[in-house]
PDB file of C-alpha atoms and ligand atoms in Angstrom:
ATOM      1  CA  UNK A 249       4.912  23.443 -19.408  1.00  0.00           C
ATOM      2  CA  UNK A 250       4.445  19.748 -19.475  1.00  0.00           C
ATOM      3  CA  UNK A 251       1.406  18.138 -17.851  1.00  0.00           C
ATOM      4  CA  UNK A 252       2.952  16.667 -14.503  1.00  0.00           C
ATOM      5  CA  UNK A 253       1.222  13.548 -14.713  1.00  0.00           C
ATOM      6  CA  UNK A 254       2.521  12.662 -18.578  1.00  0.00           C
ATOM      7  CA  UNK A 255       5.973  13.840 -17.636  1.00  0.00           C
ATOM      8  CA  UNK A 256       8.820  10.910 -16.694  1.00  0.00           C
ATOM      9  CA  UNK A 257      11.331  14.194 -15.752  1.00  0.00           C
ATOM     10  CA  UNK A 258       8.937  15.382 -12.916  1.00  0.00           C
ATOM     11  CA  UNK A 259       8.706  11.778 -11.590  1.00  0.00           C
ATOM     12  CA  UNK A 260      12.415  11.222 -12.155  1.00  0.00           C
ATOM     13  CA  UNK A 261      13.493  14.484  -9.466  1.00  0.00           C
ATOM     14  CA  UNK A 262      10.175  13.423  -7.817  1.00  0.00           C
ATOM     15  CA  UNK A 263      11.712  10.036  -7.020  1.00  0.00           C
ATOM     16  CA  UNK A 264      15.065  11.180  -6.063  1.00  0.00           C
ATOM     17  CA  UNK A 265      14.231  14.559  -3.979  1.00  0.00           C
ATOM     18  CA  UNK A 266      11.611  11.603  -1.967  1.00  0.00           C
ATOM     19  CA  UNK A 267      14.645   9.199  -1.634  1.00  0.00           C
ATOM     20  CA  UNK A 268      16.833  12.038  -0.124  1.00  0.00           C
ATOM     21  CA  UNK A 269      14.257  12.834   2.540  1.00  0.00           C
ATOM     22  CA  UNK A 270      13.561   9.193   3.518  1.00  0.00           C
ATOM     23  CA  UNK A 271      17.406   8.662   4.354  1.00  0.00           C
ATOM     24  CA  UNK A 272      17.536  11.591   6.156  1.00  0.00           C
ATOM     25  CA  UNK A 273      14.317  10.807   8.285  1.00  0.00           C
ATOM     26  CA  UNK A 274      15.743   7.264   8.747  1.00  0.00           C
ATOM     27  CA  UNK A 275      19.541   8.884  10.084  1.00  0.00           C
ATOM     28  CA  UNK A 276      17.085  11.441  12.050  1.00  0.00           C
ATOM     29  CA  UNK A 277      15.585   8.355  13.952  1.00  0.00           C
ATOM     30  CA  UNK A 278      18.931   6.416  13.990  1.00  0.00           C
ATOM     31  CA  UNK A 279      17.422   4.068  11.572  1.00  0.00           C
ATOM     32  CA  UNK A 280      19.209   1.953   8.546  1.00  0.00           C
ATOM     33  CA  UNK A 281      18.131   3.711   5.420  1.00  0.00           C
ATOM     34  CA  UNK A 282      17.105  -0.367   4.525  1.00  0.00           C
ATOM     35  CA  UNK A 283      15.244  -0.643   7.151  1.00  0.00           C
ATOM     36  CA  UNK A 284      12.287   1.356   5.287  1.00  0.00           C
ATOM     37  CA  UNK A 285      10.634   0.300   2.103  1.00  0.00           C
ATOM     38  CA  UNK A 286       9.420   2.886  -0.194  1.00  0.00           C
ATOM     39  CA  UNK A 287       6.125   1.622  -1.973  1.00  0.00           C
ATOM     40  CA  UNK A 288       5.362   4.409  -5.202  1.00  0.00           C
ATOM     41  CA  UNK A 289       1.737   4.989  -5.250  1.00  0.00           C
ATOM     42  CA  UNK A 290       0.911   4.806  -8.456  1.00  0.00           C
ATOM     43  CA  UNK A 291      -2.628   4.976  -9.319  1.00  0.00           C
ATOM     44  CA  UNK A 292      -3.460   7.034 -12.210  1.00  0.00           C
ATOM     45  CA  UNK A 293       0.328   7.077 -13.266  1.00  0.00           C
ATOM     46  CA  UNK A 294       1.074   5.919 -16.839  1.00  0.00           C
ATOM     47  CA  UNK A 295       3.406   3.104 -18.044  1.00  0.00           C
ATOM     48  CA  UNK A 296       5.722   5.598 -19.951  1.00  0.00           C
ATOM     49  CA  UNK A 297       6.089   7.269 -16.586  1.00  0.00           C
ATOM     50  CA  UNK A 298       6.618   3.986 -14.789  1.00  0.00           C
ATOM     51  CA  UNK A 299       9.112   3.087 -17.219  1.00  0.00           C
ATOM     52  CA  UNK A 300      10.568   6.360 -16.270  1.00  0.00           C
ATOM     53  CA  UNK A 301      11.081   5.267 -12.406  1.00  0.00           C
ATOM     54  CA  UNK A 302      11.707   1.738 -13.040  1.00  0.00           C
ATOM     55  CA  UNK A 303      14.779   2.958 -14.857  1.00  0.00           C
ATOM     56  CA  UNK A 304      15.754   5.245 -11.899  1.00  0.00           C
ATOM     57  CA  UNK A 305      15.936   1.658  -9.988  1.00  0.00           C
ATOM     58  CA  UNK A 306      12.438   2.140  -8.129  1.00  0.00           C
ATOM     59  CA  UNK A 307      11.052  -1.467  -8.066  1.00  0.00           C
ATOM     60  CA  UNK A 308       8.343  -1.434  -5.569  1.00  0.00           C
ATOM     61  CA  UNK A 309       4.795   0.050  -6.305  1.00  0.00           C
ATOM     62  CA  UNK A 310       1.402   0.300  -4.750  1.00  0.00           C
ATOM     63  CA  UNK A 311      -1.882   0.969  -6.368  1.00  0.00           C
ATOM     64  CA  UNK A 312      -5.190   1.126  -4.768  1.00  0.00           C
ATOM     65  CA  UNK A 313      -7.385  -0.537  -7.957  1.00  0.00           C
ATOM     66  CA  UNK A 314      -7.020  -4.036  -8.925  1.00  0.00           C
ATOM     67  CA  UNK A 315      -8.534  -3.160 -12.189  1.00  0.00           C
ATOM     68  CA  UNK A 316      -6.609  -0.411 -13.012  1.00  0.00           C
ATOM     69  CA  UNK A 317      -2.898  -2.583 -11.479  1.00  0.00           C
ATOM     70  CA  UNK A 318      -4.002  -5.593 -14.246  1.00  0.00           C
ATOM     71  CA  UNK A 319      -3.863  -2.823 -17.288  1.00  0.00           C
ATOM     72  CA  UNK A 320      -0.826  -2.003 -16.122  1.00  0.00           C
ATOM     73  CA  UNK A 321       1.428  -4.452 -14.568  1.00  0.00           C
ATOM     74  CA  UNK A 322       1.331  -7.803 -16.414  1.00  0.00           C
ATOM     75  CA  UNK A 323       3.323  -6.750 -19.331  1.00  0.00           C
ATOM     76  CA  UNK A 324       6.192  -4.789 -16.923  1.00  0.00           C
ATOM     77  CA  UNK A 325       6.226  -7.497 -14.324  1.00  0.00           C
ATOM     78  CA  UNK A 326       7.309 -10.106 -17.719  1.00  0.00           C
ATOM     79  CA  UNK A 327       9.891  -7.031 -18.381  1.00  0.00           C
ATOM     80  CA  UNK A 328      11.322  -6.844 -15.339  1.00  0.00           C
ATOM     81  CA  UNK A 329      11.336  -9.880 -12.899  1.00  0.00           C
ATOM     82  CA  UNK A 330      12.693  -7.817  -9.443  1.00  0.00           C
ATOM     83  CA  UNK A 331       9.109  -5.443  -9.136  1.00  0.00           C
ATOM     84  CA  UNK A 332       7.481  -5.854  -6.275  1.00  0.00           C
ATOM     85  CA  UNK A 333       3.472  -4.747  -6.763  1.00  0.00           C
ATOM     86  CA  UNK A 334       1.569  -3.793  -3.159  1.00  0.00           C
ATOM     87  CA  UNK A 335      -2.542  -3.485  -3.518  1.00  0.00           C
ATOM     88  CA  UNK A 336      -2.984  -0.479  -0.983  1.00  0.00           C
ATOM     89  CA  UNK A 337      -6.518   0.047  -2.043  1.00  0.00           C
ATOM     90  CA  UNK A 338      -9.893  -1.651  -0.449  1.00  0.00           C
ATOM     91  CA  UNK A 339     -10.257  -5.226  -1.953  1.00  0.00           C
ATOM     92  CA  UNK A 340     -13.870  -6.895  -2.725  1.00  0.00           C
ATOM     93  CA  UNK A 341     -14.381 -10.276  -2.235  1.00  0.00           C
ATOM     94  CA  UNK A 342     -15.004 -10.678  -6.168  1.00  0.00           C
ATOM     95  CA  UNK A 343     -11.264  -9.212  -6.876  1.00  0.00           C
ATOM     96  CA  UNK A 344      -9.646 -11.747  -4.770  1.00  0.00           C
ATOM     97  CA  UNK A 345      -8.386 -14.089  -7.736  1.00  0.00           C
ATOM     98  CA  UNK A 346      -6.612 -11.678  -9.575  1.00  0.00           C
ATOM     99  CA  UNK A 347      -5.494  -9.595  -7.100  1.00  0.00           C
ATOM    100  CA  UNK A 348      -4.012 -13.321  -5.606  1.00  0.00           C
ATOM    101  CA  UNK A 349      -2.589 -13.877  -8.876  1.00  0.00           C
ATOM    102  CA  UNK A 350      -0.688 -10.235  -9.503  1.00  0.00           C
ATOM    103  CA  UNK A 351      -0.165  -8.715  -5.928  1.00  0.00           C
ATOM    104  CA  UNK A 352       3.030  -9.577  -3.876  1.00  0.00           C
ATOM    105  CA  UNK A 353       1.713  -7.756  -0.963  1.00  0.00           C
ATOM    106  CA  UNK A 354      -2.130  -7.135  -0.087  1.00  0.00           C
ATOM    107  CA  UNK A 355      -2.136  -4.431   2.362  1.00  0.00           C
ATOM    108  CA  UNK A 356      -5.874  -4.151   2.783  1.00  0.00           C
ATOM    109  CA  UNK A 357      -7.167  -6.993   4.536  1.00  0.00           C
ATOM    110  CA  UNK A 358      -9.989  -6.280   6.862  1.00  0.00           C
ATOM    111  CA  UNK A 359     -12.720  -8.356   7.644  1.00  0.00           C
ATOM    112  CA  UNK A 360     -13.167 -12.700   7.803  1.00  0.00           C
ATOM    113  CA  UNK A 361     -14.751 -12.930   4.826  1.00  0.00           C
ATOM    114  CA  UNK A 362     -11.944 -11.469   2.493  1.00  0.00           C
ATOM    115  CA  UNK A 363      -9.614 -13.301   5.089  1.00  0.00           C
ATOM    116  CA  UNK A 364     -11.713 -16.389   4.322  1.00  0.00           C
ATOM    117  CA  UNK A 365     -11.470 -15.648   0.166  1.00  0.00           C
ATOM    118  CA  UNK A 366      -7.737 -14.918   0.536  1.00  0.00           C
ATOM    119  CA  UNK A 367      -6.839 -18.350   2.504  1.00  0.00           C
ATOM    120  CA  UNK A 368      -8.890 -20.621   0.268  1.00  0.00           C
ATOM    121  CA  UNK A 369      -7.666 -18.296  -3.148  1.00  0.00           C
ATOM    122  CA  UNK A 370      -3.776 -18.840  -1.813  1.00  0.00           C
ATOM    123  CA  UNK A 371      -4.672 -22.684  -1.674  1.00  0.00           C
ATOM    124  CA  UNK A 372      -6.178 -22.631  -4.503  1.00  0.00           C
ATOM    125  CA  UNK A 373      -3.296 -20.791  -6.883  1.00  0.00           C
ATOM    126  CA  UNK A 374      -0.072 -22.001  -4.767  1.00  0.00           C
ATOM    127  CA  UNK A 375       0.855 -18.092  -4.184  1.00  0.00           C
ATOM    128  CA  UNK A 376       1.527 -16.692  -0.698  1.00  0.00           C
ATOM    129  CA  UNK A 377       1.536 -12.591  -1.187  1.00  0.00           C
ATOM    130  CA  UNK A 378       2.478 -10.884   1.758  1.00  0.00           C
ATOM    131  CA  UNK A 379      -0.554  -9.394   3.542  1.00  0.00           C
ATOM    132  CA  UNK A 380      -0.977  -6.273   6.193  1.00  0.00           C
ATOM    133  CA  UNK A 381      -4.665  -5.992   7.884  1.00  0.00           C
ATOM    134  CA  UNK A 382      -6.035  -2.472   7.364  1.00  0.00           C
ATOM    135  CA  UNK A 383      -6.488  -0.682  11.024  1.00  0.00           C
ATOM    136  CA  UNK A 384      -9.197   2.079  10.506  1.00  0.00           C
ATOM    137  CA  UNK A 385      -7.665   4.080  12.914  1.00  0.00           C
ATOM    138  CA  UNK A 386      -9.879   6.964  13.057  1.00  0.00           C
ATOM    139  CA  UNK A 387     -13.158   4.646  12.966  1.00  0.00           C
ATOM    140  CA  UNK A 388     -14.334   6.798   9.246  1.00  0.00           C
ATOM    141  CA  UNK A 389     -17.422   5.599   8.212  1.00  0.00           C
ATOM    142  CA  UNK A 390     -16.511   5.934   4.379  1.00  0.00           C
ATOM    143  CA  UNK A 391     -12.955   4.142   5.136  1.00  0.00           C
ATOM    144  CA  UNK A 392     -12.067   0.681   4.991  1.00  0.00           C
ATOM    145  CA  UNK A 393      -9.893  -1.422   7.641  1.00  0.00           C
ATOM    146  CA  UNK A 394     -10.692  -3.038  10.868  1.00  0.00           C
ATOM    147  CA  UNK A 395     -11.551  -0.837  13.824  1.00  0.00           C
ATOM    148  CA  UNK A 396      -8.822  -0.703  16.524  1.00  0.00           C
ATOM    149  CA  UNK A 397     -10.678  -2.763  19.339  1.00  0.00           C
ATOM    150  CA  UNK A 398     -11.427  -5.584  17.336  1.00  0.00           C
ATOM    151  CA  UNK A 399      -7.968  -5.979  15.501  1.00  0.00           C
ATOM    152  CA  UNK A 400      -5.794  -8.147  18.174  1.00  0.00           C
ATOM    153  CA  UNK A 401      -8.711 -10.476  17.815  1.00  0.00           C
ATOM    154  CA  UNK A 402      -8.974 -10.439  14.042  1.00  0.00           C
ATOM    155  CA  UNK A 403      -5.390 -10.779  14.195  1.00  0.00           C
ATOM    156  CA  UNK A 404      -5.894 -13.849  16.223  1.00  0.00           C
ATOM    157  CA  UNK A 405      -8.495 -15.383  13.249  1.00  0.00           C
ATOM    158  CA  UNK A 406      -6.496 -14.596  10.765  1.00  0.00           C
ATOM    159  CA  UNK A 407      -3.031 -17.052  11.823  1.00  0.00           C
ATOM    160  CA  UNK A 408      -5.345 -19.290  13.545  1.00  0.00           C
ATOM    161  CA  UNK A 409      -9.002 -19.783  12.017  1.00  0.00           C
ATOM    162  CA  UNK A 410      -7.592 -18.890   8.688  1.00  0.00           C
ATOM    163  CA  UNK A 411      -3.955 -20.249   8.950  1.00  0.00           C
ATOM    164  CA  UNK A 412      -2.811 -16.588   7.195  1.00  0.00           C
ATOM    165  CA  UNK A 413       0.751 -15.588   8.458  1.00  0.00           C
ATOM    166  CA  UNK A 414       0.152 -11.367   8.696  1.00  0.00           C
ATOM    167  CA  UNK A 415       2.903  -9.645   8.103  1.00  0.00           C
ATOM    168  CA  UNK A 416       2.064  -6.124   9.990  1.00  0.00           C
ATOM    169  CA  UNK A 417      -0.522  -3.092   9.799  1.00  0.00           C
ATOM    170  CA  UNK A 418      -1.383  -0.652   7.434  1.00  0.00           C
ATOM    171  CA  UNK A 419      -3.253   2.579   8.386  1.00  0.00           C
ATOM    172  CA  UNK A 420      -4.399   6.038   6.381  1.00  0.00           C
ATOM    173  CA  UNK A 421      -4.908   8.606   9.133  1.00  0.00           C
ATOM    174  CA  UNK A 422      -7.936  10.723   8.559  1.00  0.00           C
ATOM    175  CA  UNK A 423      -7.084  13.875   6.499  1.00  0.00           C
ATOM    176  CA  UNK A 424      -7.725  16.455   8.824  1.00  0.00           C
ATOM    177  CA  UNK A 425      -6.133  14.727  11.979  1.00  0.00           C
ATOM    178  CA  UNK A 426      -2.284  14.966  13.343  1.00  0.00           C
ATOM    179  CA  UNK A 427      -1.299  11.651  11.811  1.00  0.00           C
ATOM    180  CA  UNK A 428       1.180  11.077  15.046  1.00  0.00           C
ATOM    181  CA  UNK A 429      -1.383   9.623  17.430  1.00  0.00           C
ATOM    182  CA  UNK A 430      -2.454   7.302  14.737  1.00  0.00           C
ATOM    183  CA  UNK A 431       0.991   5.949  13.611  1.00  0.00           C
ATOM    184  CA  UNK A 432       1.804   5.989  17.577  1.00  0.00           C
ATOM    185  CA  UNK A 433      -1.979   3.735  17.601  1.00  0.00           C
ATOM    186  CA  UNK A 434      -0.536   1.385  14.705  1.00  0.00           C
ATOM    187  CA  UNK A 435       2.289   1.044  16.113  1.00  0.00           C
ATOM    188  CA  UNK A 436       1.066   0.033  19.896  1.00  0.00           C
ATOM    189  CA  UNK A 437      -0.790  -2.344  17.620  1.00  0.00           C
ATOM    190  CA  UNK A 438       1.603  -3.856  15.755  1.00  0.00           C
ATOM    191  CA  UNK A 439       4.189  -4.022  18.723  1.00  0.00           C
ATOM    192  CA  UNK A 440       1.188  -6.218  21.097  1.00  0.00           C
ATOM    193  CA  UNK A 441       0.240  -8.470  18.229  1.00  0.00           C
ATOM    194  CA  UNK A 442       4.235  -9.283  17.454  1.00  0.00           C
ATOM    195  CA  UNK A 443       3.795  -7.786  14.110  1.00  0.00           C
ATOM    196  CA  UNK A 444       6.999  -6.294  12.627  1.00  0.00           C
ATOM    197  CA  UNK A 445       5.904  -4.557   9.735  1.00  0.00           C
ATOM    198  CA  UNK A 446       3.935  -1.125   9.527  1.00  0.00           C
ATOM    199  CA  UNK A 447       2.638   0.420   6.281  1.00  0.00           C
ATOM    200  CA  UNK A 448       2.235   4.297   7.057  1.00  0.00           C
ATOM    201  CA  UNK A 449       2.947   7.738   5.995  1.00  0.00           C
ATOM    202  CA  UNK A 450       2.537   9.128   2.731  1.00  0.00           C
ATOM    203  CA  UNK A 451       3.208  12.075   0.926  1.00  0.00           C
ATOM    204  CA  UNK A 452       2.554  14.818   3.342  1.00  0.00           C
ATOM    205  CA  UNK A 453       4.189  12.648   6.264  1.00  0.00           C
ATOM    206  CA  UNK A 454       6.680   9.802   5.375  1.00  0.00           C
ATOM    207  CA  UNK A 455       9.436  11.369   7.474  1.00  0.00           C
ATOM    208  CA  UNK A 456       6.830  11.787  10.688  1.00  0.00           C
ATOM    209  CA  UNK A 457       5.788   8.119  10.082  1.00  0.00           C
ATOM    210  CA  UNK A 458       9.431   7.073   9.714  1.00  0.00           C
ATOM    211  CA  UNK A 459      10.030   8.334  13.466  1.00  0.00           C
ATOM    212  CA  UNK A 460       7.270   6.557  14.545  1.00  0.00           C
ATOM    213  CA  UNK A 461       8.787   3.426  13.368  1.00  0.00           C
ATOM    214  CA  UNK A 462       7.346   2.707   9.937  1.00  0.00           C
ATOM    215  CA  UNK A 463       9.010   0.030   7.603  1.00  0.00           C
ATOM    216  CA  UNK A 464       6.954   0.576   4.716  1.00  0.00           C
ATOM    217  CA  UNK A 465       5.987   4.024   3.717  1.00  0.00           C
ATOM    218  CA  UNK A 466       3.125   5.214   0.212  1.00  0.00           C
ATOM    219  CA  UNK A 467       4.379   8.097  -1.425  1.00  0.00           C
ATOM    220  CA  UNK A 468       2.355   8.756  -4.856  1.00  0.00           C
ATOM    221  CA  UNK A 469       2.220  12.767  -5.149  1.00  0.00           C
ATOM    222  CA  UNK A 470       5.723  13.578  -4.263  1.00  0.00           C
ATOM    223  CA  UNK A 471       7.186  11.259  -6.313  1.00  0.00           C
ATOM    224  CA  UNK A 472       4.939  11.385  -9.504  1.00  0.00           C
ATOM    225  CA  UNK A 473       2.865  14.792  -8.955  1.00  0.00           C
ATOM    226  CA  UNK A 474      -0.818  15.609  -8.290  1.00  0.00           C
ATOM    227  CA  UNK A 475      -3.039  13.471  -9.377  1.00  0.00           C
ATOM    228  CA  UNK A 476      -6.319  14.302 -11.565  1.00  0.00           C
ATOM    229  CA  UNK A 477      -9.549  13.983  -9.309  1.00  0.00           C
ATOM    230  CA  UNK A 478     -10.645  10.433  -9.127  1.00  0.00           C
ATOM    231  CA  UNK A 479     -12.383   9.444 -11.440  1.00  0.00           C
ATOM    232  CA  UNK A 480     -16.379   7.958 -11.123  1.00  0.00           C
ATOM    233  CA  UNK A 481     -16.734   4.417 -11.554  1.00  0.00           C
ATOM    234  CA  UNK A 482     -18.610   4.715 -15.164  1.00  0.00           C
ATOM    235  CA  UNK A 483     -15.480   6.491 -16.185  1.00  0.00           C
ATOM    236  CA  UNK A 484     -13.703   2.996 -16.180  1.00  0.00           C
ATOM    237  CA  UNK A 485     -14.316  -0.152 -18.126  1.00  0.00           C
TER     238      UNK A 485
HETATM  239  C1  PLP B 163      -3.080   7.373  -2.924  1.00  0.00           C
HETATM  240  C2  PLP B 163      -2.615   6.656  -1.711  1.00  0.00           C
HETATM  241  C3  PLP B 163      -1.370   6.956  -1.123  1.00  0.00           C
HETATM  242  C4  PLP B 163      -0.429   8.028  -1.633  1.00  0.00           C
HETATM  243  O1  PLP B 163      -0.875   9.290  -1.281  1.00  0.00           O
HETATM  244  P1  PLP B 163       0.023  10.591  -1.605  1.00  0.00           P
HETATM  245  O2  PLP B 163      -0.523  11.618  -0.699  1.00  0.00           O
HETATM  246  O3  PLP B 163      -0.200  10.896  -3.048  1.00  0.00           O
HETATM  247  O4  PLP B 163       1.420  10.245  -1.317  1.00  0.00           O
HETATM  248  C5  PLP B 163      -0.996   6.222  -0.009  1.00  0.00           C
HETATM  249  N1  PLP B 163      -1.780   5.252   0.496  1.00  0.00           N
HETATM  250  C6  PLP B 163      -2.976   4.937  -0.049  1.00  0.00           C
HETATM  251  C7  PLP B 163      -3.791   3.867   0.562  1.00  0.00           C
HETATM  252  C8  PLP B 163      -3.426   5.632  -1.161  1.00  0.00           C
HETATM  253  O5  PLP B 163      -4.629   5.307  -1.694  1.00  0.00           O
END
């Protein structure tokens, strides 16, 4: 047997058995099967295999490591003009260039000094991505985004004191929770902020989030298989 993560055939059924749920949770809800964007998590995934999935039409990705997203993604972005690349993973201040520079879509945005980086970076390189604020929804210590209370007013600073246009929220429910109260807490967010756009569910609950009203959903493991544990830092150049 083939080693899932080397294998474009597992990510290939992965990718269509995860589109065939997602239209069913959208005619579940009474949604448009549109109205839903599927973002394939990709960390740790290979370029064969993404060549794999880009061929099965799948043109929107996510991946959580800028460095990891620039070995990657240059040389397939020049390839093929229509993919759409979403950073999903926390973003320091000292990434902000190049994530500016390759990212349509920063999802992670958290705190006024990476708002502050992003506004002047944007400026500085002509490029707009798309960006969601990070809500940490179940106030983790170890995770990043902006805690609940304090997120209609960072909302505020960011269109006003930073002049950045947010497109919605992006939350990753705590592992051992019910993820409902926290997409229902994103999306009370979202709804009082006039945000249209919520990034949640993943893997293990897409269709759940997708009933709660999410338009942009992270699915890395059903599509492409289980990932090796992460790796440590001095693992990486
Ligand atoms: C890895 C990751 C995902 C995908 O998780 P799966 O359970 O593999 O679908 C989604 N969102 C974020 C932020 C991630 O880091």
């Amino acid at each position: 047997m083939q080693d899932p993560e080397t294998d474009p055939q597992v990510a290939a059924s992965g990718l269509a058995a995860v589109r065939d749920s997602l239209g069913r949770a959208c005619a579940r809800a009474g949604r448009a099967p549109d109205s839903v964007t599927l973002i394939a998590v990709s960390k740790t995934v290979s370029v064969p295999v993404l060549r794999g999935t880009i061929a099965a039409g799948q043109r929107v990705y996510g991946e959580n490591r800028v460095q990891e997203a620039l070995l990657k993604w240059p040389s397939l972005r020049e390839e093929f003009a229509s993919l759409q690349l979403h950073l999903i993973g926390p973003l320091q201040t000292n990434k902000v260039r190049p994530a500016v520079a390759l990212f349509d879509c920063i999802q992670c945005v958290d705190r006024p000094s990476l708002a502050e980086a992003l506004a002047r970076e944007c400026d500085k390189q002509g490029r707009r991505p798309e960006l969601f604020i990070q809500v940490n929804t179940g106030l983790e210590p170890q995770k990043a985004g902006i805690a609940p209370d304090n997120t209609d007013a960072f909302v505020a600073a960011c269109r006003t004191r930073y002049g950045l246009p947010i497109r919605g929220l992006m939350c990753i429910p705590p592992a051992e929770q019910p993820p409902h109260m926290h997409f229902q807490l994103l999306a009370r967010l979202a709804a009082r902020n006039g945000l249209a756009s919520l990034s949640m569910g993943m893997s293990a609950d897409f269709e759940l989030a997708i009933a709660h009203g999410a338009t942009h959903v992270r699915v890395g493991t059903a599509i492409f298989g289980a990932r090796p544990p992460p790796a440590r830092p001095t693992d990486h150049a």
